[in-house]
Amino acid sequence: METTKAYTGFKDKNGERIKHLIVLAHPDPKSLSVAYKDEIVQLTEDTNNEVVVRDLYNLGFHPVLSMQDFGALRKGEIPDDIKLEQDYIRCADLITFIYPIWWTGMPAIMKGYIDRVFSRGFAYEITGLGELKKLLEGKKIIILNNFGMPFEEYEKNGMLEAMKKTSDVGIFEFCGMQIEAHHFFGHIDASSKEERSAHVKMLSYLYEKFLPAH
């Protein structure tokens, strides 16, 4: 597992093993989101595939897309911290995004990751004729979200579909990525230890077809 700021790449140069990138955004090391991460890392390693974790809070990832970033990117100069994250994405076969839903959206640090890392020329391009080119085709995506509201409430008022539309379609599919699964877990704050444990155990069934044993 790699969490340092020095990019070394995935080890399997022959492409036989799945290269699994996990992007995590939760400040609490005791959160269910972190428990998901730990379980998924174990599942990946148990099948002898490769896993890299980018824990945005622990890394101190800077989420603000600044004027300095704009200027550099317009000149084709990619800031080092952006290039680092792009390198991980470029090498990955499967990417899992884990973050809670706050105010019906991503935490600011995850949104900032998208703003800065999914840049034009890396994630997508617009031709002179206005045609969209999706540059991240072939990347498989799994998204895991927790929120405090009852699941049924968000399902009834259309919020689940709205959140899928803005993230799945508006971000990842826009760049050519393939959404394999997007799971929402509601009423987390009121859930029992047994219910939270069941959420974690469910992951083995979810990832079974994406992490073949080697």
Short mmCIF file of C-alpha atoms in Angstrom, two decimals:
data_model
loop_
_atom_site.label_atom_id
_atom_site.label_comp_id
_atom_site.label_asym_id
_atom_site.label_seq_id
_atom_site.Cartn_x
_atom_site.Cartn_y
_atom_site.Cartn_z
CA MET A 1 0.00 0.00 0.00
CA GLU A 2 1.35 3.42 -0.98
CA THR A 3 0.41 6.60 0.85
CA THR A 4 3.58 8.68 0.48
CA LYS A 5 3.97 11.72 -1.72
CA ALA A 6 6.69 10.14 -3.87
CA TYR A 7 5.22 8.44 -6.90
CA THR A 8 6.79 5.06 -7.52
CA GLY A 9 4.04 3.57 -9.65
CA PHE A 10 2.42 0.20 -9.46
CA LYS A 11 4.89 -2.68 -9.38
CA ASP A 12 3.38 -5.06 -11.94
CA LYS A 13 4.83 -3.92 -15.25
CA ASN A 14 3.32 -6.85 -17.19
CA GLY A 15 -0.27 -5.81 -16.49
CA GLU A 16 -1.30 -9.21 -15.13
CA ARG A 17 -2.58 -7.94 -11.79
CA ILE A 18 -5.32 -5.39 -11.23
CA LYS A 19 -3.95 -1.99 -10.26
CA HIS A 20 -6.43 -0.65 -7.73
CA LEU A 21 -6.39 2.99 -6.67
CA ILE A 22 -8.43 4.06 -3.62
CA VAL A 23 -9.14 7.77 -3.14
CA LEU A 24 -10.43 8.41 0.39
CA ALA A 25 -11.84 11.60 1.89
CA HIS A 26 -12.80 11.43 5.57
CA PRO A 27 -11.09 13.21 8.47
CA ASP A 28 -12.04 10.65 11.15
CA PRO A 29 -9.78 7.56 11.29
CA LYS A 30 -12.57 5.73 13.14
CA SER A 31 -15.18 6.46 10.49
CA LEU A 32 -17.03 3.84 8.48
CA SER A 33 -15.41 5.27 5.35
CA VAL A 34 -11.98 4.37 6.73
CA ALA A 35 -13.29 0.92 7.68
CA TYR A 36 -14.34 0.46 4.05
CA LYS A 37 -10.86 1.46 2.93
CA ASP A 38 -9.20 -1.01 5.30
CA GLU A 39 -11.46 -3.85 4.15
CA ILE A 40 -10.93 -3.09 0.46
CA VAL A 41 -7.16 -2.91 0.88
CA GLN A 42 -7.27 -6.34 2.51
CA LEU A 43 -9.49 -7.75 -0.23
CA THR A 44 -7.13 -6.45 -2.91
CA GLU A 45 -4.02 -7.80 -1.22
CA ASP A 46 -5.67 -11.17 -0.47
CA THR A 47 -6.24 -11.67 -4.21
CA ASN A 48 -2.62 -10.71 -4.96
CA ASN A 49 -3.63 -7.57 -6.82
CA GLU A 50 -2.00 -4.19 -6.24
CA VAL A 51 -3.49 -1.36 -4.21
CA VAL A 52 -2.54 2.27 -3.67
CA VAL A 53 -4.38 4.49 -1.18
CA ARG A 54 -4.56 8.27 -1.50
CA ASP A 55 -6.00 9.46 1.81
CA LEU A 56 -6.60 13.12 1.01
CA TYR A 57 -6.82 14.34 4.61
CA ASN A 58 -3.70 12.48 5.73
CA LEU A 59 -1.84 13.69 2.67
CA GLY A 60 -2.82 17.29 3.37
CA PHE A 61 -4.04 17.57 -0.21
CA HIS A 62 -4.53 21.21 -1.21
CA PRO A 63 -8.06 21.41 -2.69
CA VAL A 64 -8.14 24.97 -4.03
CA LEU A 65 -7.76 25.43 -7.79
CA SER A 66 -5.81 28.68 -7.74
CA MET A 67 -5.04 31.30 -10.35
CA GLN A 68 -1.47 30.00 -10.24
CA ASP A 69 -2.79 26.54 -11.19
CA PHE A 70 -4.84 28.03 -14.01
CA GLY A 71 -1.84 29.87 -15.38
CA ALA A 72 0.41 26.82 -15.24
CA LEU A 73 -2.16 24.47 -16.80
CA ARG A 74 -2.88 26.90 -19.63
CA LYS A 75 0.81 26.82 -20.50
CA GLY A 76 0.88 23.03 -20.32
CA GLU A 77 2.82 23.09 -17.06
CA ILE A 78 1.30 20.70 -14.54
CA PRO A 79 1.96 21.54 -10.86
CA ASP A 80 3.82 18.72 -9.13
CA ASP A 81 1.04 17.79 -6.71
CA ILE A 82 -1.50 17.58 -9.53
CA LYS A 83 0.82 15.53 -11.73
CA LEU A 84 1.41 13.10 -8.87
CA GLU A 85 -2.29 12.32 -8.54
CA GLN A 86 -2.72 12.13 -12.31
CA ASP A 87 0.08 9.56 -12.47
CA TYR A 88 -1.78 7.33 -10.03
CA ILE A 89 -5.00 7.61 -12.02
CA ARG A 90 -3.21 7.04 -15.31
CA CYS A 91 -1.75 3.73 -14.09
CA ALA A 92 -4.86 2.40 -12.34
CA ASP A 93 -7.29 -0.14 -13.78
CA LEU A 94 -9.87 0.15 -11.00
CA ILE A 95 -10.48 3.28 -8.90
CA THR A 96 -12.58 3.36 -5.75
CA PHE A 97 -13.77 6.72 -4.41
CA ILE A 98 -14.83 6.69 -0.75
CA TYR A 99 -16.35 9.79 0.81
CA PRO A 100 -19.34 10.82 2.95
CA ILE A 101 -22.20 12.89 1.60
CA TRP A 102 -22.23 16.32 3.25
CA TRP A 103 -24.96 18.75 2.23
CA THR A 104 -25.89 16.41 -0.66
CA GLY A 105 -22.41 16.50 -2.13
CA MET A 106 -18.74 15.65 -1.80
CA PRO A 107 -16.58 16.98 1.03
CA ALA A 108 -14.69 20.06 -0.13
CA ILE A 109 -11.38 18.21 -0.22
CA MET A 110 -12.76 15.60 -2.64
CA LYS A 111 -14.39 18.25 -4.83
CA GLY A 112 -11.06 20.08 -4.87
CA TYR A 113 -9.32 16.87 -5.90
CA ILE A 114 -11.68 16.60 -8.86
CA ASP A 115 -11.29 20.31 -9.70
CA ARG A 116 -7.51 20.18 -9.73
CA VAL A 117 -6.66 16.65 -10.87
CA PHE A 118 -9.31 16.07 -13.55
CA SER A 119 -7.91 18.85 -15.67
CA ARG A 120 -8.42 19.58 -19.34
CA GLY A 121 -5.80 17.75 -21.33
CA PHE A 122 -5.66 14.93 -18.79
CA ALA A 123 -9.26 13.89 -18.12
CA TYR A 124 -10.90 15.41 -21.19
CA GLU A 125 -10.29 17.70 -24.12
CA ILE A 126 -12.47 20.02 -26.19
CA THR A 127 -11.40 20.23 -29.82
CA GLY A 128 -11.40 23.40 -31.88
CA LEU A 129 -14.72 22.26 -33.33
CA GLY A 130 -16.23 21.95 -29.86
CA GLU A 131 -16.10 18.16 -29.81
CA LEU A 132 -15.59 16.42 -26.45
CA LYS A 133 -12.75 13.90 -26.23
CA LYS A 134 -12.94 11.57 -23.22
CA LEU A 135 -9.38 10.83 -22.15
CA LEU A 136 -9.90 8.38 -19.27
CA GLU A 137 -11.70 5.60 -21.09
CA GLY A 138 -11.11 2.10 -19.73
CA LYS A 139 -10.94 3.16 -16.08
CA LYS A 140 -13.45 1.28 -13.91
CA ILE A 141 -15.01 3.25 -11.05
CA ILE A 142 -16.67 2.22 -7.78
CA ILE A 143 -18.11 4.89 -5.47
CA LEU A 144 -19.02 4.32 -1.81
CA ASN A 145 -20.97 7.03 0.04
CA ASN A 146 -22.36 7.28 3.57
CA PHE A 147 -24.84 9.87 4.80
CA GLY A 148 -26.85 10.60 7.93
CA MET A 149 -30.29 10.92 6.37
CA PRO A 150 -32.51 7.83 6.11
CA PHE A 151 -31.90 6.07 2.79
CA GLU A 152 -35.64 6.01 2.08
CA GLU A 153 -35.90 9.79 2.45
CA TYR A 154 -33.22 10.50 -0.13
CA GLU A 155 -34.69 7.85 -2.41
CA LYS A 156 -38.19 9.32 -2.13
CA ASN A 157 -37.21 12.93 -2.78
CA GLY A 158 -35.01 12.06 -5.77
CA MET A 159 -31.76 13.05 -4.09
CA LEU A 160 -30.04 9.71 -4.78
CA GLU A 161 -30.65 9.97 -8.51
CA ALA A 162 -29.61 13.62 -8.48
CA MET A 163 -26.31 12.79 -6.77
CA LYS A 164 -25.67 9.96 -9.22
CA LYS A 165 -26.35 12.29 -12.12
CA THR A 166 -23.95 14.98 -10.95
CA SER A 167 -21.08 12.64 -10.01
CA ASP A 168 -21.45 9.56 -12.21
CA VAL A 169 -22.52 11.34 -15.39
CA GLY A 170 -21.30 14.88 -14.80
CA ILE A 171 -17.77 13.93 -13.73
CA PHE A 172 -16.66 10.36 -14.31
CA GLU A 173 -18.61 9.35 -17.43
CA PHE A 174 -17.86 12.80 -18.88
CA CYS A 175 -14.21 11.75 -18.86
CA GLY A 176 -14.92 8.29 -20.29
CA MET A 177 -14.72 6.35 -17.04
CA GLN A 178 -17.03 3.39 -16.51
CA ILE A 179 -19.18 3.35 -13.36
CA GLU A 180 -19.27 -0.24 -12.12
CA ALA A 181 -21.09 0.45 -8.85
CA HIS A 182 -22.27 3.41 -6.79
CA HIS A 183 -23.46 2.42 -3.32
CA PHE A 184 -25.18 4.70 -0.83
CA PHE A 185 -25.47 3.79 2.86
CA GLY A 186 -27.97 5.91 4.76
CA HIS A 187 -28.83 6.67 8.40
CA ILE A 188 -25.23 5.92 9.33
CA ASP A 189 -25.18 8.02 12.50
CA ALA A 190 -28.03 5.97 13.95
CA SER A 191 -26.81 2.58 12.71
CA SER A 192 -25.83 -0.19 15.09
CA LYS A 193 -22.42 -1.82 15.31
CA GLU A 194 -23.91 -4.89 13.64
CA GLU A 195 -25.34 -2.86 10.77
CA ARG A 196 -22.05 -1.08 10.18
CA SER A 197 -20.23 -4.41 10.24
CA ALA A 198 -22.67 -5.78 7.67
CA HIS A 199 -21.92 -2.84 5.36
CA VAL A 200 -18.21 -3.64 5.55
CA LYS A 201 -18.72 -7.37 4.96
CA MET A 202 -20.86 -6.64 1.90
CA LEU A 203 -17.77 -5.33 0.16
CA SER A 204 -16.35 -8.81 -0.41
CA TYR A 205 -19.34 -9.63 -2.63
CA LEU A 206 -19.15 -6.29 -4.42
CA TYR A 207 -15.46 -6.59 -5.28
CA GLU A 208 -15.37 -10.29 -6.07
CA LYS A 209 -15.69 -9.87 -9.83
CA PHE A 210 -13.33 -6.89 -10.01
CA LEU A 211 -10.42 -8.45 -8.11
CA PRO A 212 -9.66 -11.88 -9.61
CA ALA A 213 -7.15 -13.94 -7.66
CA HIS A 214 -3.60 -14.24 -9.02
#
